Short mmCIF file of C-alpha atoms and ligand atoms in Angstrom, two decimals:
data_model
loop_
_atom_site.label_atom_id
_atom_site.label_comp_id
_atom_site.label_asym_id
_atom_site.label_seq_id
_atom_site.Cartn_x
_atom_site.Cartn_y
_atom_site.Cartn_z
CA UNK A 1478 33.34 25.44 -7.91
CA UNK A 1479 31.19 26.64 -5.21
CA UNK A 1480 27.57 26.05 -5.21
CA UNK A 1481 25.51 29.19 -3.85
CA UNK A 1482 22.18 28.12 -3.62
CA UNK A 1483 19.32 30.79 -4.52
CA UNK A 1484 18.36 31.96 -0.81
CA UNK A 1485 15.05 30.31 0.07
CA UNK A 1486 12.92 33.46 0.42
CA UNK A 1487 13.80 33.49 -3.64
CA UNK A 1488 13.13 30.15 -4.63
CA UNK A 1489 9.58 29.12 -5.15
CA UNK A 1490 7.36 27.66 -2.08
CA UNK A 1491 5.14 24.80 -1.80
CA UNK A 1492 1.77 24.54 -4.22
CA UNK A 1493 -1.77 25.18 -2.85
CA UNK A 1494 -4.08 23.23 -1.27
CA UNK A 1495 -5.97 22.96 -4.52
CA UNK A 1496 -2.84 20.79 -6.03
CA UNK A 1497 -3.67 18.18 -3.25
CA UNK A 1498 -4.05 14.82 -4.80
CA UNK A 1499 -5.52 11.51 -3.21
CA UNK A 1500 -2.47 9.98 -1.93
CA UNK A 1501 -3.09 5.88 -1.49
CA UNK A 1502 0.07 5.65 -0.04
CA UNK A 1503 1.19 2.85 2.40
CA UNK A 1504 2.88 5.27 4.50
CA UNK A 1505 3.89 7.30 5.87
CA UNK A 1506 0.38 8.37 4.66
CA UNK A 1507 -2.32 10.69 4.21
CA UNK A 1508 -2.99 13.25 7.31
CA UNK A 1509 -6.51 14.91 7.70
CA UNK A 1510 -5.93 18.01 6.00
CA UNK A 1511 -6.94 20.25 9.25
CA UNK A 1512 -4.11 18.62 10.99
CA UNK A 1513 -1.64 19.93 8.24
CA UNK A 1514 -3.37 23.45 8.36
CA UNK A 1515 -3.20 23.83 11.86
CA UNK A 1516 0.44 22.87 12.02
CA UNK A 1517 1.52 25.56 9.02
CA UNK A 1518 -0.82 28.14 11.11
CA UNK A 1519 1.68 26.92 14.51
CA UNK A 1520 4.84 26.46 12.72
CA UNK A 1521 6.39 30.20 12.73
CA UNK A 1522 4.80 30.69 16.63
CA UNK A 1523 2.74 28.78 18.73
CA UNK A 1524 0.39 31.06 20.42
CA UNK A 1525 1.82 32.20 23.81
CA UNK A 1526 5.26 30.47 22.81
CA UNK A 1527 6.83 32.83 20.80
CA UNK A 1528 8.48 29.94 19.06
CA UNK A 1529 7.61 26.97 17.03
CA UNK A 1530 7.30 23.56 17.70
CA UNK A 1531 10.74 22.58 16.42
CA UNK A 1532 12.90 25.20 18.17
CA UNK A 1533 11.59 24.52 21.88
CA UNK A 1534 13.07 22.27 24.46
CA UNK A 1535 11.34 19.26 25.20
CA UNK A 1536 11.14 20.23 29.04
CA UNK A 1537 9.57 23.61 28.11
CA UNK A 1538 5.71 23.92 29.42
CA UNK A 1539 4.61 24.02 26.18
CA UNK A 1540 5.95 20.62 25.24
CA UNK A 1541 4.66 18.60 28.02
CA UNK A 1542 1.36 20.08 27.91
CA UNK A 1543 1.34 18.54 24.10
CA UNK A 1544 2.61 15.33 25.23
CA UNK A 1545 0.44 15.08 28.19
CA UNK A 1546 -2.39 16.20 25.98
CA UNK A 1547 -1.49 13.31 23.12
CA UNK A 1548 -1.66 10.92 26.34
CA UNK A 1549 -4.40 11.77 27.45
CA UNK A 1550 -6.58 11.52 24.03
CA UNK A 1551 -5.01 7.80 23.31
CA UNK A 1552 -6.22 6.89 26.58
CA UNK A 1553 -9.95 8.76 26.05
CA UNK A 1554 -10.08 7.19 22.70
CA UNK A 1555 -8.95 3.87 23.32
CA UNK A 1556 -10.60 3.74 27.23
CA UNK A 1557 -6.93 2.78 28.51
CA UNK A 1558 -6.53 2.47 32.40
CA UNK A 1559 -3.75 3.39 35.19
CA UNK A 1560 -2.77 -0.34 35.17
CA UNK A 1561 -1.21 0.36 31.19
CA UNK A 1562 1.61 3.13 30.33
CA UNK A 1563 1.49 4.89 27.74
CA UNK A 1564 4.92 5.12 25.28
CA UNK A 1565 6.20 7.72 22.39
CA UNK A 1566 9.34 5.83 21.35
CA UNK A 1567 11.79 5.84 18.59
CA UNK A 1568 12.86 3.61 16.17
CA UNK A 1569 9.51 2.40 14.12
CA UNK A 1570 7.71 -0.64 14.78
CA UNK A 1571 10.83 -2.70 13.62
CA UNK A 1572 12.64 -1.52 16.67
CA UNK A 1573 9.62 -2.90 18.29
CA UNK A 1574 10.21 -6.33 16.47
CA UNK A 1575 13.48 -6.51 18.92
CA UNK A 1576 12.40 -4.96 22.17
CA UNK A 1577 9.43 -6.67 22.69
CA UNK A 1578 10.84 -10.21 22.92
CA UNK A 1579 13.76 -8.09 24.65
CA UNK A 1580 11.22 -7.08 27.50
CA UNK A 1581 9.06 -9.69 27.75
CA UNK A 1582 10.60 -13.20 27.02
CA UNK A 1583 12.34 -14.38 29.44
CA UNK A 1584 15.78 -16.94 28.98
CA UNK A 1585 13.63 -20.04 30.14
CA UNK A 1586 10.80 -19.18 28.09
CA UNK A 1587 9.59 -19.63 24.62
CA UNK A 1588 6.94 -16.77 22.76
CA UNK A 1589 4.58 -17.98 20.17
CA UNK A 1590 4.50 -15.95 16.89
CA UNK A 1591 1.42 -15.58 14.23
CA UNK A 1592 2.86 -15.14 10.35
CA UNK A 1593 -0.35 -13.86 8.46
CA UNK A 1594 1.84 -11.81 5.81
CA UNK A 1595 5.04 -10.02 5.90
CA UNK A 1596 5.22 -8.09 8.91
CA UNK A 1597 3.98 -10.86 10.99
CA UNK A 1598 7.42 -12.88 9.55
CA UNK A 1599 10.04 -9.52 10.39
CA UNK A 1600 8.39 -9.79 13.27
CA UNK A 1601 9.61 -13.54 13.57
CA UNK A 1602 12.30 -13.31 12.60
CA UNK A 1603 13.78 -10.54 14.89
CA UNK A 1604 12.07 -12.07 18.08
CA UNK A 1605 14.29 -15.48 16.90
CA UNK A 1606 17.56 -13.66 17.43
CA UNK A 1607 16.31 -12.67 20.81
CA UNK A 1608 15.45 -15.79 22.14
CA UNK A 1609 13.03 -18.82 21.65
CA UNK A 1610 10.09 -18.66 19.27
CA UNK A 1611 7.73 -20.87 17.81
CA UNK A 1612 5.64 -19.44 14.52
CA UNK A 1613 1.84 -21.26 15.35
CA UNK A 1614 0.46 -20.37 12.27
CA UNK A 1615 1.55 -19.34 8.73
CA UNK A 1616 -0.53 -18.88 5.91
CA UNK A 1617 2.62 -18.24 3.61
CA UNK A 1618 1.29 -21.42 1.05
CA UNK A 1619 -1.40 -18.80 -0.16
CA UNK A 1620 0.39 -16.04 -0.39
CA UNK A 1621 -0.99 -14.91 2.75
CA UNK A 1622 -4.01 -14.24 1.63
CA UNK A 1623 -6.00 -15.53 5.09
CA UNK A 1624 -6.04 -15.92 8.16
CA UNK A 1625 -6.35 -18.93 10.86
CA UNK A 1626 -10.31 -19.93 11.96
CA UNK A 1627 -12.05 -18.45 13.09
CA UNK A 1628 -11.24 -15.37 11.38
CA UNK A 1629 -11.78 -17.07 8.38
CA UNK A 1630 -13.64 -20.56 7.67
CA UNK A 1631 -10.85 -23.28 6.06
CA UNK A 1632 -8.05 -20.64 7.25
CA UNK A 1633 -6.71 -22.81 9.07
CA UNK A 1634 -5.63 -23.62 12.92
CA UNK A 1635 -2.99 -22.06 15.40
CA UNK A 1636 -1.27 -23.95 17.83
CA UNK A 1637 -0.59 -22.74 20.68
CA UNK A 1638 1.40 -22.78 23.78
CA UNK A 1639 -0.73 -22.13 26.88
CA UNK A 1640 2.92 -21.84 28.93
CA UNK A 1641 4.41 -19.11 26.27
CA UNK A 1642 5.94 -15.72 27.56
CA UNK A 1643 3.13 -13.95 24.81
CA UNK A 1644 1.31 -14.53 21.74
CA UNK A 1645 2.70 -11.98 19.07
CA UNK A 1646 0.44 -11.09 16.11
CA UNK A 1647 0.02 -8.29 12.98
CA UNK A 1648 -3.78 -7.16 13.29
CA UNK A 1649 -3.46 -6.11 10.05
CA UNK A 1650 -1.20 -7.09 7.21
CA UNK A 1651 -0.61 -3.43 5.36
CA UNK A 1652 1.39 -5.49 2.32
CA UNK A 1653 -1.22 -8.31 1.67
CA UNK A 1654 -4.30 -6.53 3.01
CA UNK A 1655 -5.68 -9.00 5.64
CA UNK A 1656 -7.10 -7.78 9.08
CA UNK A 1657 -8.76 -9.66 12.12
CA UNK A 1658 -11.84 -8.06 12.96
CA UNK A 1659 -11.03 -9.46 16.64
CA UNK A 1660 -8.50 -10.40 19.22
CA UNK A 1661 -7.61 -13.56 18.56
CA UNK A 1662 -8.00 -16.54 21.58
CA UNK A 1663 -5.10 -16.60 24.01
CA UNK A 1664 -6.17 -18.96 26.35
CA UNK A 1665 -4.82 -16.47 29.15
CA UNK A 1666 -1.26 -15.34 27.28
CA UNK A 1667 -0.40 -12.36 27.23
CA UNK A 1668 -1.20 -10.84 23.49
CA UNK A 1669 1.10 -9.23 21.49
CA UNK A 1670 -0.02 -6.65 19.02
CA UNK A 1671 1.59 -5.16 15.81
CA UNK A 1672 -1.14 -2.46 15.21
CA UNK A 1673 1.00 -0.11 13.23
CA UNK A 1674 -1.37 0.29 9.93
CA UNK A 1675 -5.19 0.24 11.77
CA UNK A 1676 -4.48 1.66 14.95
CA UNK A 1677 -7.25 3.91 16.14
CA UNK A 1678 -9.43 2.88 13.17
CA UNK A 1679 -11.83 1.61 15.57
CA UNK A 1680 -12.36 1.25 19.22
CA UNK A 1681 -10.61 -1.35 21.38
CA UNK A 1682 -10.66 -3.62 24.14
CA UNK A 1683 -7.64 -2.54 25.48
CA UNK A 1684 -7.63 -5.18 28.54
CA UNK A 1685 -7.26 -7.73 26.14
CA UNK A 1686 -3.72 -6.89 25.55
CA UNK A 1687 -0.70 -7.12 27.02
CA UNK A 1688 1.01 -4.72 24.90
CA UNK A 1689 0.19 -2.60 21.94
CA UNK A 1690 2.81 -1.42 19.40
CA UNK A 1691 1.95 0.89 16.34
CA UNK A 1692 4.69 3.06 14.17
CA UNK A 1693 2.54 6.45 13.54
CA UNK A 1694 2.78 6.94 10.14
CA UNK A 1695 0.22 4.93 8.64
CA UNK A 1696 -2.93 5.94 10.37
CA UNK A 1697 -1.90 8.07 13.84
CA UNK A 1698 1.02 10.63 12.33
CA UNK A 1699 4.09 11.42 10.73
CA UNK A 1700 7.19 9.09 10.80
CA UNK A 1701 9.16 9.18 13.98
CA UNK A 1702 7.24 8.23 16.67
CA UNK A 1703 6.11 4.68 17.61
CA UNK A 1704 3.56 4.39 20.26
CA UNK A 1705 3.81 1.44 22.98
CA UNK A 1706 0.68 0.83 25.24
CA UNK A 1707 1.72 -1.78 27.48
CA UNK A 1708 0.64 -3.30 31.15
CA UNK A 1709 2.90 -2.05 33.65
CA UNK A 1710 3.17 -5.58 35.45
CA UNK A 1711 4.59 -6.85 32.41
CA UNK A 1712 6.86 -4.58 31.58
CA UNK A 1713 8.01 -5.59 35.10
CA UNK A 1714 9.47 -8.81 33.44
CA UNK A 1715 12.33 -7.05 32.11
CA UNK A 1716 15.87 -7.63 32.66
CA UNK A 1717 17.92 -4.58 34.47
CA UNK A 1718 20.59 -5.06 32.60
CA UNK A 1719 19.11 -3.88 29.55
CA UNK A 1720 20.86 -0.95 27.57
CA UNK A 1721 18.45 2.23 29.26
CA UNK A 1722 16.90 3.21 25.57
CA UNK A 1723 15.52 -0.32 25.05
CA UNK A 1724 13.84 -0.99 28.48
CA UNK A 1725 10.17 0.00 28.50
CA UNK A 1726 10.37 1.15 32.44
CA UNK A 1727 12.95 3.79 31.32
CA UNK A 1728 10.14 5.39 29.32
CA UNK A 1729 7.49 4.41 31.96
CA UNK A 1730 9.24 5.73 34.68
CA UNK A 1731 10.06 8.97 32.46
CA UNK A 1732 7.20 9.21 30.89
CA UNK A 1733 9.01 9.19 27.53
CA UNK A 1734 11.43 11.63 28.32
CA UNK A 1735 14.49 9.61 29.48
CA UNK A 1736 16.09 11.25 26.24
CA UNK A 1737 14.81 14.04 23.34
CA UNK A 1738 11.38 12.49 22.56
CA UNK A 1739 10.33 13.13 18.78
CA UNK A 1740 8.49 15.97 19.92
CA UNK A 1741 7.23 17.31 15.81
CA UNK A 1742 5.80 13.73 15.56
CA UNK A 1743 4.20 13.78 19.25
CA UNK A 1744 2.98 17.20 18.03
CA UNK A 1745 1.28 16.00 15.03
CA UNK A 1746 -0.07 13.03 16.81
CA UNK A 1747 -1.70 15.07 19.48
CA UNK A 1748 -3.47 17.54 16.13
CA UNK A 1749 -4.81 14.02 14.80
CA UNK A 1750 -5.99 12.43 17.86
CA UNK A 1751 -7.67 16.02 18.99
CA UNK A 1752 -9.15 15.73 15.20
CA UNK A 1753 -10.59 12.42 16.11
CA UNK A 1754 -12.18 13.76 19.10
CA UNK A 1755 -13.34 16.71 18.39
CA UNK A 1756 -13.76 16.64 14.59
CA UNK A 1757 -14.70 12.87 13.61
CA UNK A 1758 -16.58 12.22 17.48
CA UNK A 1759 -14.27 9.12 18.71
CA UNK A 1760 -13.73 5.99 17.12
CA UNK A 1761 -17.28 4.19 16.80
CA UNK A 1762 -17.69 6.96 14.15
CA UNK A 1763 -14.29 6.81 13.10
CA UNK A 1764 -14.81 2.79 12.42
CA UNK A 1765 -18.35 3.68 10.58
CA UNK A 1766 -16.64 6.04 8.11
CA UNK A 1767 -13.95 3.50 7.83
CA UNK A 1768 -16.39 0.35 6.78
CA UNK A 1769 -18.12 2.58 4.39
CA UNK A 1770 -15.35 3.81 2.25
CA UNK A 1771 -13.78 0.33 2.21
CA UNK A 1772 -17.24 -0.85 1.30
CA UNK A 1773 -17.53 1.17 -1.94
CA UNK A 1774 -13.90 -0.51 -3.59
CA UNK A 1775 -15.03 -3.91 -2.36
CA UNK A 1776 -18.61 -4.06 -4.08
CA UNK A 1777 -16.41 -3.20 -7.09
CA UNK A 1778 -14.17 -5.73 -6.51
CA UNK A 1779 -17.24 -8.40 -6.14
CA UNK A 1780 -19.62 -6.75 -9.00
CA UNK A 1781 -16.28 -7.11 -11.43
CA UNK A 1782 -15.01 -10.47 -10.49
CA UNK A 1783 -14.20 -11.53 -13.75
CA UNK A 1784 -11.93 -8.27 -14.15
CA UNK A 1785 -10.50 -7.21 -10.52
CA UNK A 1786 -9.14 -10.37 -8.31
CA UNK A 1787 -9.04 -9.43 -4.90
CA UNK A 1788 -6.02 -10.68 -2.68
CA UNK A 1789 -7.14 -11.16 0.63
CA UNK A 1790 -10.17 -14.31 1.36
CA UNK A 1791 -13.13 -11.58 1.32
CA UNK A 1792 -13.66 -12.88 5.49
CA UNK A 1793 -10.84 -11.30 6.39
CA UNK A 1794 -10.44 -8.07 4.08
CA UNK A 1795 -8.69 -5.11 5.37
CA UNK A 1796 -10.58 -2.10 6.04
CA UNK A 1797 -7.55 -0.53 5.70
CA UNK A 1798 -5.43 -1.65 2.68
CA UNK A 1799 -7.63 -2.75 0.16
CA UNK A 1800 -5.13 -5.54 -2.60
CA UNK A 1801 -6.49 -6.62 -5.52
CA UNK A 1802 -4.74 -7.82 -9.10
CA UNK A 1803 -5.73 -6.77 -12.94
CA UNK A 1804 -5.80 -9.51 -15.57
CA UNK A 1805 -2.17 -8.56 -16.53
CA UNK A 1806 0.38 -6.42 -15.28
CA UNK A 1807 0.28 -4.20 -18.52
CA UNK A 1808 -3.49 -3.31 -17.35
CA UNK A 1809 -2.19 -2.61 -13.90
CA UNK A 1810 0.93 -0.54 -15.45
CA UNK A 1811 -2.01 1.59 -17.47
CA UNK A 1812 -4.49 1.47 -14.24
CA UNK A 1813 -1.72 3.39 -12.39
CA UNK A 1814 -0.92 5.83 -14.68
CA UNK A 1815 -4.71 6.89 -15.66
CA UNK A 1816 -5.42 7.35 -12.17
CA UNK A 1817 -2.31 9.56 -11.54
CA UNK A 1818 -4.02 11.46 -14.34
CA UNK A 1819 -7.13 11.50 -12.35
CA UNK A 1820 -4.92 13.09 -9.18
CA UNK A 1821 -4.97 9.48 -7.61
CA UNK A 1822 -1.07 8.40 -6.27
CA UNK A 1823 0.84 5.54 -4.83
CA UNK A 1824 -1.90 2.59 -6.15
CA UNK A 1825 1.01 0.31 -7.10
CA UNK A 1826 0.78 -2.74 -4.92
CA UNK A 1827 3.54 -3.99 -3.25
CA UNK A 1828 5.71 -6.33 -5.76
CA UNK A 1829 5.37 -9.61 -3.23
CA UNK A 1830 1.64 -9.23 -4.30
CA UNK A 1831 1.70 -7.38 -6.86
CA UNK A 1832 -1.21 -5.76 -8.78
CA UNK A 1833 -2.93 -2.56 -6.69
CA UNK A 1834 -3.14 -1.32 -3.04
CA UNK A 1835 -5.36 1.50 -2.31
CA UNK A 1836 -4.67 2.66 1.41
CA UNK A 1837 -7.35 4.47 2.81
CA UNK A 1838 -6.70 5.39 6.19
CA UNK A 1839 -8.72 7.51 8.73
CA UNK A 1840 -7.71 10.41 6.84
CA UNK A 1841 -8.48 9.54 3.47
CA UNK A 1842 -11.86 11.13 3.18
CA UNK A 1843 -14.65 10.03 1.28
CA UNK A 1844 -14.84 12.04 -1.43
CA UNK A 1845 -11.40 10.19 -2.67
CA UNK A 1846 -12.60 6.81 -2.32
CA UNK A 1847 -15.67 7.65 -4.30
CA UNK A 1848 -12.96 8.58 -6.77
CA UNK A 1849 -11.12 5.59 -6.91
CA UNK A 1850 -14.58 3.88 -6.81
CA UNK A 1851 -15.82 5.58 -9.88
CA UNK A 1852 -12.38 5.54 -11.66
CA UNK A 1853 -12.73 1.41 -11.11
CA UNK A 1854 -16.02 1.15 -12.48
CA UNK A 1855 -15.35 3.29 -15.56
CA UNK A 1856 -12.06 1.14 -15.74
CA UNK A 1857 -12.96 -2.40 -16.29
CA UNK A 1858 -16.00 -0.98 -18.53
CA UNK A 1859 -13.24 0.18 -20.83
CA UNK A 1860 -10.57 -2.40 -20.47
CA UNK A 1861 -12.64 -5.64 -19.57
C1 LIG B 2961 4.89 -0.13 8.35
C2 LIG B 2961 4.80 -1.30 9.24
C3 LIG B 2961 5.88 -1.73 10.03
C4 LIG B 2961 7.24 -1.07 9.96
O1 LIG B 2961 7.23 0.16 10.57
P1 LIG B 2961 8.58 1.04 10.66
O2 LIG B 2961 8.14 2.21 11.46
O3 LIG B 2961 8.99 1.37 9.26
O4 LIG B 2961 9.59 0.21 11.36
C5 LIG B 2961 5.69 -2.81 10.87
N1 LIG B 2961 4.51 -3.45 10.93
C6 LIG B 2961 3.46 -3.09 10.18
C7 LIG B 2961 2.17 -3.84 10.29
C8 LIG B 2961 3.56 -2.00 9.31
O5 LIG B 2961 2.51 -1.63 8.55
#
């Protein structure tokens, strides 16, 4: 039997932008909706192109001025300097898990890992097949619901190695919904940082790092495109005789373009960062908006206490995923369904914590928080 599809100009299109819900989602996640609707505007013909985005070589004019342009905004936003390149890679943040220590830790030397939840632990347990490791701090007794002083008082201590290669750590734990709210101590290491579900929430320090890693498609794009910011002079530590894809001075000395670059995801990164320029004014704003949504769901975390349990200590809660548990998982079952009612999706918290996760990225405006808010209120009134 053959199957003969219905041709596509016959079958029915995609709904309207009134059928937008609030998406929660992890990620990939929520884009600003002028981002979508300038892409569906490009997508038949970019102006002066005569083509769209996805049919046109990667060398074409067109592309590099969108890659140089996406460049150039992460630096603006993020106030990065000549001495750091800037990387659109492949292969997500866990291909990062395996280059880094690749890269940057050396046979003789040893790297020093933070476990805060479970990224930090991939993140472990990659570097571990690479070469040495010691984990200085693991807060996996509580469910990794902290993290190590003093980002949070009784969290805890790290110990650390003032002679490691780098200090690796997750800035902020999307699954258990911790966050530092600074860089931690290094004692003149080199830090490490898995930013893939905050970065560009807020401005940075960027000379505090040694390297930068963040998958795009929590808070900077669509799937496909992981960005590396990393200090030239220590990308200089890498062995030659690494396979060309995984060396970071291929892509440095290419500027990404050793091979086919995701160039729809570099596209849609450029729309969002030009969307935090131009639209939300940079990141100081883009931080304010940020506290202030995440603000509303934890006053109704605190003001309900004896319905909502919130995961993470509230020292070190994420701006960005926001955990908390119901007093039994039939209430949880019933909170996720009535808020899919309400046009509110993917609440269901991961199951190694269980209970709710709301993810409200940079994107997620206002307006849907305030729903969630209200929907929580009204919630535990009913059900408490
Ligand atoms: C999502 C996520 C990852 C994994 O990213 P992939 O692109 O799927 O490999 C790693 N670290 C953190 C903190 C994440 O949120």
């Amino acid at each position: 039997m053959s199957i003969s599809p219905a041709p596509l100009s016959e079958t029915p299109a995609g709904a309207s932008v009134e059928d937008r819900v609030y998406n929660f989602s992890a990620g990939p996640a929520v884009l600003p909706l002028s981002v979508l609707e300038r892409a569906r505007e490009e997508l038949l013909c970019m102006p002066g192109v005569g083509a769209s985005i996805l049919e046109i070589s990667h060398r074409s004019k067109a592309f590099l001025e969108i890659i140089e342009t996406a460049e150039a905004n992460l630096r603006k936003l993020l106030g990065i300097s000549d001495d750091y390149a800037v990387l659109f890679l492949q292969g997500g943040s866990r291909l990062q898990f395996s280059m880094v220590p690749m890269n940057l830790l050396g046979a003789d030397q040893s790297a020093d890992y933070m476990v805060t939840g479970s990224w930090g632990k991939k993140a472990l347990e990659e570097a571990a097949k690479v070469g040495k490791t010691r984990k200085v701090y693991d807060a996996k007794e509580t469910n990794y619901d902290r993290l190590p002083e003093p980002f949070c008082a009784d969290g805890g201590t790290m110990d650390l190695d003032p002679q490691a290669a780098y200090l690796h750590y997750t800035s902020n734990e999307t699954i258990q919904g911790v966050q530092f709210s600074a860089e931690p101590e290094t004692q003149g290491v080199p830090l490490v940082c898995d930013a893939s579900s905050e970065f560009l929430y807020k401005p940075l320090d960027i000379d505090k790092y040694g390297l930068i890693y963040a998958c795009a498609q929590k808070n900077a794009g669509p799937a496909g495109v992981t960005i590396v910011v990393v200090r030239k002079d220590l990308a200089e530590r890498a062995d030659p005789n690494l396979g060309v894809y995984l060396n970071f001075n291929t892509h440095i000395a290419s500027g990404s373009m050793d091979n086919t670059p995701p160039t729809f995801a570099i596209y849609i990164n450029k729309l969002v960062t030009d969307w935090l320029l131009s639209e939300v004014g940079g990141l100081e704003a883009m931080h304010s908006r940020n506290a202030e949504k995440a603000k509303l769901l934890y006053d109704v975390l605190d003001q309900n206490a004896e319905f909502y349990q919130g995961h993470a200590r509230p020292d070190c809660r994420s701006l960005m995923n926001v955990t908390f548990r119901l007093p039994s998982d039939e209430l949880t079952t019933k909170f996720d369904a009535e808020a899919k009612q309400n046009g509110m999706t993917d609440l269901k918290g991961h199951r190694s914590v269980g209970g709710i996760r709301a993810s409200i990225y940079n994107a997620m405006p206002l307006a849907g928080v305030e729903t969630l808010r209200d929907f929580m209120v009204d919630f535990a009134k009913k059900n408490g």
